[in-house]
Coordinates of C-alpha atoms in Angstrom, one line a residue:
Chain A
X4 CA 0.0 0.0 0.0
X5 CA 1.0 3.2 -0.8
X6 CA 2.1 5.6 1.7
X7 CA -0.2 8.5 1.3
X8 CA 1.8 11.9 2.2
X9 CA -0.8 14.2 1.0
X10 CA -1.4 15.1 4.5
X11 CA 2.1 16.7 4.8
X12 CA 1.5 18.7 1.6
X13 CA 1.7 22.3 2.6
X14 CA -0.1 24.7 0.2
X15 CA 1.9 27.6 1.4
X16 CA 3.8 29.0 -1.5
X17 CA 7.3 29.9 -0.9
X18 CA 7.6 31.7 -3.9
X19 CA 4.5 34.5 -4.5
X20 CA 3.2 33.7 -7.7
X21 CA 0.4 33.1 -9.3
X22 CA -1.9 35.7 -6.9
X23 CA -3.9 36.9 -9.9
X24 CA -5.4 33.6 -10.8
X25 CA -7.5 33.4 -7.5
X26 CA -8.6 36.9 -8.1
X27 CA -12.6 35.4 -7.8
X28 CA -11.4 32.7 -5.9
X29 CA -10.4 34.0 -2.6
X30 CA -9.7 32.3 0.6
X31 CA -10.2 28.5 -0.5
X32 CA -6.7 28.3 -1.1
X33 CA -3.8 29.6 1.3
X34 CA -3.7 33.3 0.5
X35 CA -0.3 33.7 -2.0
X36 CA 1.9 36.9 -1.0
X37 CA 4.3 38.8 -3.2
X38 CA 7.5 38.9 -1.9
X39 CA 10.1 41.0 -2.7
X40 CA 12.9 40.0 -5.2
X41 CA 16.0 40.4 -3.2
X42 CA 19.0 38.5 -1.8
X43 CA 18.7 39.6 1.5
X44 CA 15.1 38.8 2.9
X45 CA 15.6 39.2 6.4
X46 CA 17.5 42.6 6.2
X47 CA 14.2 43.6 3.7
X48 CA 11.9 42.4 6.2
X49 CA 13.6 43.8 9.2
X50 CA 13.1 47.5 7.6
X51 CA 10.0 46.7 6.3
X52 CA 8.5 45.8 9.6
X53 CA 10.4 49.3 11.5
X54 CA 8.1 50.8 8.2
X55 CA 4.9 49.2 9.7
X56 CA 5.7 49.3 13.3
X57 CA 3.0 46.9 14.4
X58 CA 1.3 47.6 17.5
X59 CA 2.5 45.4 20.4
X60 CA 1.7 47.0 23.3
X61 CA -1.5 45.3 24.3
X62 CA -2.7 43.6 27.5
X63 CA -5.1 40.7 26.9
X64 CA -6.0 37.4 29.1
X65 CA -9.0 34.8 28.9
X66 CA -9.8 32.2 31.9
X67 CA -11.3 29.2 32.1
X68 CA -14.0 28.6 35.1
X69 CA -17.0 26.8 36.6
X70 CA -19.1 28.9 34.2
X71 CA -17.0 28.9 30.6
X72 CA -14.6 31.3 29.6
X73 CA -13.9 34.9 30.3
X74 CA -11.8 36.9 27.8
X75 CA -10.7 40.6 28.3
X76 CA -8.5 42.7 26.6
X77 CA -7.4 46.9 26.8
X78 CA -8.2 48.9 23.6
X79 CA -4.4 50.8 22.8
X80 CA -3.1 50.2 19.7
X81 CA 1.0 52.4 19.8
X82 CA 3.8 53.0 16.9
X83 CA 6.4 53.4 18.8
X84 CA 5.7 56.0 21.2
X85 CA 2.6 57.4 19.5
X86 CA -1.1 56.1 20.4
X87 CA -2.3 55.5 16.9
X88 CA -5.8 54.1 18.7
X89 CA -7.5 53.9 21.6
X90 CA -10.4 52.0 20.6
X91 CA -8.9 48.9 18.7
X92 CA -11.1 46.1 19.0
X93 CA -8.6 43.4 20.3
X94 CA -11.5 40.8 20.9
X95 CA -12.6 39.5 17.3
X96 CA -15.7 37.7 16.9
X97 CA -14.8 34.5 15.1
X98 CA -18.4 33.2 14.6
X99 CA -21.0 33.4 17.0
X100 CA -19.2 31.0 19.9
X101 CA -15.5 31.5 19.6
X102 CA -13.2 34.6 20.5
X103 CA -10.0 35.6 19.2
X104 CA -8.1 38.0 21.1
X105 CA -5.3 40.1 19.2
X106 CA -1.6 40.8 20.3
X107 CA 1.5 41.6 18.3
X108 CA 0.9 43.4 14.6
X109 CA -2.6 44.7 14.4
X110 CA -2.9 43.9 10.4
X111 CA -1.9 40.2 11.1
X112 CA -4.3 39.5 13.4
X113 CA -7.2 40.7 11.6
X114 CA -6.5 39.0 8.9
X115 CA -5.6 35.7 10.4
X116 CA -8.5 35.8 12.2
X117 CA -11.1 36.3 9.5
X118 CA -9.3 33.7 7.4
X119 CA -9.5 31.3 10.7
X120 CA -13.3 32.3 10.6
X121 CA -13.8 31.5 7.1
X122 CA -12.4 28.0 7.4
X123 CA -14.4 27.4 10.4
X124 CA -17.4 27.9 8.2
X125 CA -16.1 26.2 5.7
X126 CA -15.4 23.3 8.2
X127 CA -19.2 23.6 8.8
X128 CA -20.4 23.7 6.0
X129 CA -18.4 20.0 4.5
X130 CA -18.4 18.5 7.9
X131 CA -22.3 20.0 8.8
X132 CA -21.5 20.2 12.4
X133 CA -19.0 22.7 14.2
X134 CA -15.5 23.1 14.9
X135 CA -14.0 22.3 17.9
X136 CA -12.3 24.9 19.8
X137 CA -9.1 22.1 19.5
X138 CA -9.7 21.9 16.0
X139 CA -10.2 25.9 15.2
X140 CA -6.4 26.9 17.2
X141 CA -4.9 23.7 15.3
X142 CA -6.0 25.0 11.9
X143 CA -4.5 28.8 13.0
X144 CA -1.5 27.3 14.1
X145 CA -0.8 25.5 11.4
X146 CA -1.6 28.5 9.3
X147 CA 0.9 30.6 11.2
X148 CA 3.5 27.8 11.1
X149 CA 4.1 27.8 7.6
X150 CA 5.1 31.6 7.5
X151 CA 7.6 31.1 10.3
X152 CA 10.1 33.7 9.9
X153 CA 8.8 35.9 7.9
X154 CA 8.1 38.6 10.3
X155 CA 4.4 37.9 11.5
X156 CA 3.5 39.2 15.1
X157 CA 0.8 37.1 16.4
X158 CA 0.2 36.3 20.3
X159 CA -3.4 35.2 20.2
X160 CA -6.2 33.0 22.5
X161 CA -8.9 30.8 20.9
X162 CA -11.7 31.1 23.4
X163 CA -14.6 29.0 22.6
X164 CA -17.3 26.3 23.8
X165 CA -17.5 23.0 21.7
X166 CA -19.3 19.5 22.7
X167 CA -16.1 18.8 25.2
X168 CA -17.1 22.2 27.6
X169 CA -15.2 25.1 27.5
X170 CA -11.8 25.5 25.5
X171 CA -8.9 27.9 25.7
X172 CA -6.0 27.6 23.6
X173 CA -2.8 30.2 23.1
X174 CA -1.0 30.5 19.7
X175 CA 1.2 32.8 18.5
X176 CA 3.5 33.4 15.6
X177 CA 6.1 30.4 16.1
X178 CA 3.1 28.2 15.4
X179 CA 3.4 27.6 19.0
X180 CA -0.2 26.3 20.4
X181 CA -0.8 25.5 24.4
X182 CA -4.0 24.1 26.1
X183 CA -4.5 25.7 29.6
X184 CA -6.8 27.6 31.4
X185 CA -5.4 30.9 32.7
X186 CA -3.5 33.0 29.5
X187 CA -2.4 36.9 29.3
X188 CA -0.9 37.9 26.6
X189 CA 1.3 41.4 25.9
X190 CA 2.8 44.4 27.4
X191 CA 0.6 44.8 30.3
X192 CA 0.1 40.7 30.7
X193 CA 2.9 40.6 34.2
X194 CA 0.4 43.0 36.0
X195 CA -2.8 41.2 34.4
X196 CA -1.7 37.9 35.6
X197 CA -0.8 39.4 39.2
X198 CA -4.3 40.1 39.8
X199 CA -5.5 37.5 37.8
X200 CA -3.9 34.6 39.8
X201 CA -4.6 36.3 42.9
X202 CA -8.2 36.3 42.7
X203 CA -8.9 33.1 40.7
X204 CA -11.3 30.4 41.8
X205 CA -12.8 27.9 39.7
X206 CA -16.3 28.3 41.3
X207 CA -16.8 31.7 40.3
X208 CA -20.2 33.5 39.2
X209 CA -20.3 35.0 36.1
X210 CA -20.2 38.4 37.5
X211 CA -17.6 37.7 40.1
X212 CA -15.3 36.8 36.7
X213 CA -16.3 39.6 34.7
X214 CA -15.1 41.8 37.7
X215 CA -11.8 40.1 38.2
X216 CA -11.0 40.5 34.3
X217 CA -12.3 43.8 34.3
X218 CA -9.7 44.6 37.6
X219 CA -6.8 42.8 35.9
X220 CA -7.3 45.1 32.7
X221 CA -7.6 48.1 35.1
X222 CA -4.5 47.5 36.6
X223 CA -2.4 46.4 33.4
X224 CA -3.6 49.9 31.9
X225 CA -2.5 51.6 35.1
X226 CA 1.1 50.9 35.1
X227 CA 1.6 49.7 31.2
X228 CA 2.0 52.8 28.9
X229 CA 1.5 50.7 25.8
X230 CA -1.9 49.4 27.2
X231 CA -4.9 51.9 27.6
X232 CA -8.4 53.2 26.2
X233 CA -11.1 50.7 27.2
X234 CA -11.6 47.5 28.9
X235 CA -13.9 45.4 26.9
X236 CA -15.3 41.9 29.0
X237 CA -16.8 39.1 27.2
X238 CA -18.1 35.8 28.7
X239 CA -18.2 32.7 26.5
X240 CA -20.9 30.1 27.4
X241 CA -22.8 26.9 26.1
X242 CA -24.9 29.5 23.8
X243 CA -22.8 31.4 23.0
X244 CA -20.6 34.6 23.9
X245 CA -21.7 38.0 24.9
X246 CA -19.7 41.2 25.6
X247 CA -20.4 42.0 29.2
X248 CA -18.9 44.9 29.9
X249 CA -16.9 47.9 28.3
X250 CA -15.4 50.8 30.4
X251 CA -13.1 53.8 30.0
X252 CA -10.0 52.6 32.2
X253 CA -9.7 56.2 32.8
X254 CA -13.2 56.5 35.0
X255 CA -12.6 52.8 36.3
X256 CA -9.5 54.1 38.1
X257 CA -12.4 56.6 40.2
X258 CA -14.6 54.2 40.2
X259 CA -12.1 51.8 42.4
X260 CA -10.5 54.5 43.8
X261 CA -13.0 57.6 44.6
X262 CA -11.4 60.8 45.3
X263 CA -13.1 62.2 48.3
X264 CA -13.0 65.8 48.6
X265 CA -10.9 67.1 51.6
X266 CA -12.0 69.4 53.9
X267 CA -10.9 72.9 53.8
X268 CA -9.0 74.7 57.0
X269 CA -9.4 77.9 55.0
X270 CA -11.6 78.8 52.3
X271 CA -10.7 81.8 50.3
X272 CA -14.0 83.8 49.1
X273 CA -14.9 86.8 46.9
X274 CA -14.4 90.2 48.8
X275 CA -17.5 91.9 49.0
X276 CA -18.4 94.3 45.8
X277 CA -17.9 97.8 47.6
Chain B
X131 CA 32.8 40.6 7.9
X132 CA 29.7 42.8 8.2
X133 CA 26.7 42.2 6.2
X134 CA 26.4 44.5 3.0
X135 CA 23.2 46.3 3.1
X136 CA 21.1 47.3 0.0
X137 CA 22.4 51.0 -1.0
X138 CA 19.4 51.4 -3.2
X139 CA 15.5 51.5 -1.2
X140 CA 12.4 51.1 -3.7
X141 CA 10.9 53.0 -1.2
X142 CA 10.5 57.1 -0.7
X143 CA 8.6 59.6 0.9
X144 CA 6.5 61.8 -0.7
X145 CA 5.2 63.7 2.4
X146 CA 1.5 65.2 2.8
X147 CA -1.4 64.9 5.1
X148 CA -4.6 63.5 4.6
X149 CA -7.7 63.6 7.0
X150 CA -11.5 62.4 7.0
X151 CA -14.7 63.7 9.2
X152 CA -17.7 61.8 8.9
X153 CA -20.8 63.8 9.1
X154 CA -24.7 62.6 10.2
X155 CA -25.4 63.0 6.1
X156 CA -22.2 63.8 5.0
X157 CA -18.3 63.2 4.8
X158 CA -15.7 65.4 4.1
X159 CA -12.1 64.1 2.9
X160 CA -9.4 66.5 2.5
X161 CA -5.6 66.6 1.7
X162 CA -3.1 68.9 0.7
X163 CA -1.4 69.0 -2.4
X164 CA 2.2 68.9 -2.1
X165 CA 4.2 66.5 -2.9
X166 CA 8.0 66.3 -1.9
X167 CA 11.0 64.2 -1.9
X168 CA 13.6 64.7 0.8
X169 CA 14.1 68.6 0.9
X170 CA 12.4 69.0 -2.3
X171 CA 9.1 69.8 -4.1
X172 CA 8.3 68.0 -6.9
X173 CA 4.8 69.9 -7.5
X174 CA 2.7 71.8 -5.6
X175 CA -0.8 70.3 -7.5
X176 CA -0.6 66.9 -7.1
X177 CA -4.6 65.4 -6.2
X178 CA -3.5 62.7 -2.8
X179 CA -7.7 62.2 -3.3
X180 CA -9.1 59.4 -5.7
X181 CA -12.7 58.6 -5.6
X182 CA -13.3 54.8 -6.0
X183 CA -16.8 54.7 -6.0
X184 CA -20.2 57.0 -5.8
X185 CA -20.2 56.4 -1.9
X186 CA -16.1 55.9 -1.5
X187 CA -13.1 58.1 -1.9
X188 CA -9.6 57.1 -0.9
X189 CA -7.0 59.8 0.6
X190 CA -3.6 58.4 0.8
X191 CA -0.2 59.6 1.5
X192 CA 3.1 58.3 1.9
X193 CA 5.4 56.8 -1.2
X194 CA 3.1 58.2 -4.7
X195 CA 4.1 55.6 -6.6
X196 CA 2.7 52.8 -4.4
X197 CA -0.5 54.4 -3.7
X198 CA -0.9 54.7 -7.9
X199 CA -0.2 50.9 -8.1
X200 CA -2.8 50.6 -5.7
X201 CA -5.5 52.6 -7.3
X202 CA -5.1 50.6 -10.0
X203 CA -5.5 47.1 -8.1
X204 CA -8.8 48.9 -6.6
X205 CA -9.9 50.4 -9.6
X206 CA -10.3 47.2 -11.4
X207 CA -11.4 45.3 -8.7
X208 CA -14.7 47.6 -8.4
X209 CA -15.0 47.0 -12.2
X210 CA -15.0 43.4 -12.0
X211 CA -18.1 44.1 -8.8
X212 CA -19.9 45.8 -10.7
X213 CA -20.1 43.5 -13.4
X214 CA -20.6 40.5 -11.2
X215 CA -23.3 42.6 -8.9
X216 CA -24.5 45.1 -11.6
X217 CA -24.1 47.9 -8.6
X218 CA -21.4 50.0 -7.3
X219 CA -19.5 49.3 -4.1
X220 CA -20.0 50.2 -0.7
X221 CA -18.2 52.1 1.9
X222 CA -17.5 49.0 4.0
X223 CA -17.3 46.8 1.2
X224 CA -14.4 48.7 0.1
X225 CA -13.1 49.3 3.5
X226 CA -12.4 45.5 3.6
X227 CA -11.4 45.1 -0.2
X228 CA -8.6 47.9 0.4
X229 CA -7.5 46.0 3.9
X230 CA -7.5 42.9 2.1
X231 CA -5.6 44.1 -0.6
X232 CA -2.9 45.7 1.6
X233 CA -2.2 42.5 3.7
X234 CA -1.7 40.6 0.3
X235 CA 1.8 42.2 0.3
X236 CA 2.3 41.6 3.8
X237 CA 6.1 40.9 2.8
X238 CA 6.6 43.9 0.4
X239 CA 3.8 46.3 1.8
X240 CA 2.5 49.2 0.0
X241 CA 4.5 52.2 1.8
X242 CA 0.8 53.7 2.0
X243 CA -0.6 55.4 4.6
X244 CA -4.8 55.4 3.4
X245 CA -7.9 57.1 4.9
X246 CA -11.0 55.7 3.3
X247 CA -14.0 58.1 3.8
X248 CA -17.4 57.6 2.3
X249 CA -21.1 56.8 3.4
X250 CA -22.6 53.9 4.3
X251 CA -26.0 52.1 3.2
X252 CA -27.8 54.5 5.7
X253 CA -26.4 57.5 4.1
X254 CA -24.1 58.4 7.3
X255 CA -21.1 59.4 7.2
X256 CA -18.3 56.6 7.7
X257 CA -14.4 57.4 7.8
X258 CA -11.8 54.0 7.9
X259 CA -8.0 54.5 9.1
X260 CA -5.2 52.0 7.7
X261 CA -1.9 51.2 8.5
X262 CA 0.4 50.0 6.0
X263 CA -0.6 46.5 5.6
X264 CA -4.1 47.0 5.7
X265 CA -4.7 47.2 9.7
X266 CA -8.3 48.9 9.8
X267 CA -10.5 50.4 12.0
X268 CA -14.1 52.8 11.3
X269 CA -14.1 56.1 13.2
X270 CA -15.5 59.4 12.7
X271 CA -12.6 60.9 12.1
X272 CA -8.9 60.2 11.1
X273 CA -5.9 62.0 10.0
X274 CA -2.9 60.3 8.1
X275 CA 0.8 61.3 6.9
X276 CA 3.3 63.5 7.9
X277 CA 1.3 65.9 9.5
X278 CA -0.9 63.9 11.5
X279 CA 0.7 63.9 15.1
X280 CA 0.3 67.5 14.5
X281 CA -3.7 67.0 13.5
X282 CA -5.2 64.4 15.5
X283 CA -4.3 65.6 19.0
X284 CA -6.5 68.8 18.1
X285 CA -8.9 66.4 16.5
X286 CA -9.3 64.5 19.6
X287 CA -9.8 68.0 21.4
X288 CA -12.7 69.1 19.3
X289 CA -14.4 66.2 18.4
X290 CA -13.6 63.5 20.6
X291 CA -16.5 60.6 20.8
X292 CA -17.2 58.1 23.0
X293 CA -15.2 54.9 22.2
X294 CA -17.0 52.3 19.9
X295 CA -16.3 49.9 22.5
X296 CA -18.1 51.4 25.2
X297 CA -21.2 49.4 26.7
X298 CA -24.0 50.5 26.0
X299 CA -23.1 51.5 23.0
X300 CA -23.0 55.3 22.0
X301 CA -22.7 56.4 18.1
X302 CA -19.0 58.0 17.1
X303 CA -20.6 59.8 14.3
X304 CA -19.7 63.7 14.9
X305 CA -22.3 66.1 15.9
X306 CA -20.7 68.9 13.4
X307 CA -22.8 70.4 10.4
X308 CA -21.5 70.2 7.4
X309 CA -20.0 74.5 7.4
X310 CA -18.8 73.9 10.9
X311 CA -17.0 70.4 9.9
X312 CA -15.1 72.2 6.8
X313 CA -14.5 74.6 8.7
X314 CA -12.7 72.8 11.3
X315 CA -10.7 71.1 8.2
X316 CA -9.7 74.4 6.7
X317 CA -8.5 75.4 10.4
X318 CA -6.6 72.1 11.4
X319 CA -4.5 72.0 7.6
X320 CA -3.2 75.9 8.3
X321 CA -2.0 74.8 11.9
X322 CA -0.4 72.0 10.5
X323 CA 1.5 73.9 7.6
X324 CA 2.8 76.3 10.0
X325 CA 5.2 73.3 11.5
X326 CA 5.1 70.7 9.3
X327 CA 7.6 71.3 6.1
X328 CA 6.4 68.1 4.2
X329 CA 2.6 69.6 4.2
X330 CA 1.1 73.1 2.5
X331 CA 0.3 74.9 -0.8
X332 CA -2.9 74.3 -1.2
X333 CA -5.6 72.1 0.4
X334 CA -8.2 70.4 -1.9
X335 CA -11.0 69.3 0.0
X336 CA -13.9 66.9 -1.1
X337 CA -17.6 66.7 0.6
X338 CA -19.4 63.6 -0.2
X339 CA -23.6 64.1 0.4
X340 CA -25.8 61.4 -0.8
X341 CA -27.0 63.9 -3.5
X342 CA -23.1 64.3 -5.0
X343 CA -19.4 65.2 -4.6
X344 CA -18.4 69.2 -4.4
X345 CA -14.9 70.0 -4.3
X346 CA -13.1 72.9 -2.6
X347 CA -9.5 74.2 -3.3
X348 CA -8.0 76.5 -1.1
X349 CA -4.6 78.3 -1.1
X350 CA -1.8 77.1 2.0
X351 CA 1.5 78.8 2.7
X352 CA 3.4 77.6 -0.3
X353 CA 6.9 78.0 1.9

């Protein structure tokens, strides 16, 4: 019997060509890139990406608990020192019960994303059932795997529900892909996961969990530069996910820390008009 | 031995500003028309607006040549819409066509830096920001190029809207009328000329209303 190899087949081209065939045709086959005709393709890319500067200050985490999975992530998108946005949507909705979150170069993770989205419907649409959260981050790594070294910026978390319960997978632009059930990802992720891990429970409420991702946002924005702009909350369950909550982290700072107005030794009034 | 870098870029800089304001009913794009390379001006008249479609027009700076090459990719991909949908494009549609089309040379990126303004099936006014490779975001307003860490600073001043993000939700269209928004345009561009050598001589400004496109051209300091 014949050893059948097509599995290993990668449709990633390494050379660009060919892009204007699937001009009507396009995301069924791996997206084909141009690349630049040049002898030295990391020293190209290395300038090309201090052109692009992609955004990687960011602080987002997602948890797993008794009641599915919370994901949270700031809004602050920065090119080098300048805030290009503060109200990046760094939570994509991949179809109606999976999350992606975005870290790393703002372009790649779009775009990855909505292709990741696009096979998962396609996946639904041959298979006539839907993709498991597993399945979904296998098919992004994968994805991300064969353009290893070229430059992408992607530290991302599939969030979803499937027929096993919850699911939370991390993946980023190594092709790297871990199960667990506590991630934070970027800039701001060492003083997310602070308070994250210091409030976790697994028997948490829903709104208990939505608070302590909210906090752990909070916090990230406070002392990270490259994090900011709003805290967005969403809560994946058996139907579904739904955005919970979405603050400025600029009122949430009075909101947990109220400044209460001193009182006066002296007050200093208007003289009266002779 | 150290590594021999390339002497020779096939990129450049043409320099310029472009912003976008989107209006209840209306959208105004503008952009001046300078266009430079290094300390020189290589004319003082050249259009950095291109309108796509009825409902879209596209305001780029950055490196000319690229942003050319990518009129033409856009130009023919609306062709080939309108003959499969027999109707023109909209806003959004071309929002994502023109992201799309930037991340397809992730590895050799269109040294572009777009505003996309337009308005949408409800006739509102709808502005999208881009980075380079195609990065995209709808806001109500946007400024791009060399001048826009001069621009968007005041923009934020003056019409600063709730975040998109915010729940419950609250609109990010701007509560300007059309005068007051064109106004603001004219206002922001002479600021900006006054500190930023790359941007000035004149300022060509389009208003997009669901009845048709007027254009405005008005002088800048040409120094």
């Amino acid at each position: 019997m014949k050893f059948d190899t097509s599995g290993f087949e990668t449709s990633m081209p390494m050379i660009g060509f060919g892009s204007s065939s699937d001009l009507l045709d396009g995301f069924s086959s791996v997206p084909s890139f141009d690349l630049p005709r040049t002898t030295d393709f990391d020293g190209f890319q290395k300038e090309a990406v201090q052109m692009v500067k992609p955004a990687k200050g960011t602080t987002t985490l997602a948890f797993i608990f008794k009641e599915g999975v919370m994901v949270a992530a700031d809004s602050r998108a920065s090119m080098g020192g300048y805030i290009s946005s503060q109200s990046v949507k760094k939570i994509i909705e991949i179809n109606p019960y999976m999350l992606g979150t975005m870290a790393g170069g703002a372009a790649d993770c779009q775009f990855w994303h909505r292709n990741l989205g696009i096979k998962c419907r396609l996946h639904e649409l041959a298979n006539k059932r839907r993709i498991s959260v597993s399945g979904a981050s296998k098919l992004l790594a994968n994805m991300l795997y064969s353009y290893r070294g070229m430059g992408l910026s992607v530290g991302t978390m599939i969030a979803g529900w499937d027929e096993t319960g919850p699911g939370l997978y991390y993946v980023d632009n190594e092709g790297g892909r871990l199960k667990g059930d506590r991630f934070s990802v970027g800039s701001g992720s060492p003083y997310a996961y602070g308070v994250l891990d210091s409030g976790y429970k697994f028997d948490m409420s829903v709104a208990e969990a939505s608070e302590l991702a909210r906090r752990s946002i909070y916090h990230a924005t406070f002392r990270d530069g490259a994090s900011g702009g709003v805290a967005s909350v969403y809560h994946v369950g058996p139907k579904g996910w739904t955005k919970l909550s979405g603050d400025d982290v600029g009122e949430l700072h009075y909101h947990y820390y109220p400044v209460t107005p001193a009182i006066a030794e002296q007050v200093m009034e208007e003289a009266a008009a002779e | 031995m150290t590594k021999q870098h390339a002497n020779w870029s096939p990129y450049d800089n043409n320099g310029g500003t472009c912003v976008a304001i989107a209006g209840s009913d209306y959208c105004v794009i503008a952009a001046d028309t300078r266009m430079s390379t290094g300390y020189s001006i290589l004319s003082r008249d050249y259009s950095k607006i291109h309108k796509l479609a009825d409902k879209a027009v596209l305001s780029s700076s950055g490196f000319q040549a690229d942003v050319k090459a990518l009129q033409k990719v856009l130009k023919s991909r609306h062709l080939i819409y309108q003959h499969q949908h027999n109707k023109q494009m909209s806003c959004p549609a071309m929002a994502q066509l023109l992201s799309n089309t930037l991340y397809f040379k992730r590895f050799f990126p269109y040294y572009a830096f777009n505003v996309l303004g337009g308005l949408d099936a409800e006739g509102k006014g709808c502005v999208f920001t881009y980075d380079a490779v195609g990065s995209y975001e709808k806001v109500g307003y946007s400024a791009q190029g060399s001048g826009s860490t001069l621009i968007m600073p005041f923009l934020d001043n003056q019409l600063k809207s709730p975040s998109p993000l915010l729940l419950p939700a609250q609109d990010s269209i701007t509560p300007l009328s059309e005068a007051e928004a064109v106004d603001l345009v004219k206002t922001v561009f002479a600021s900006a000329t006054e500190r930023d050598i790359y941007t000035g001589d004149k300022l060509e400004i389009m208003i997009l209303k669901a009845d048709g496109i007027k254009t405005e051209l008005i002088d800048l300091r040409k120094d």
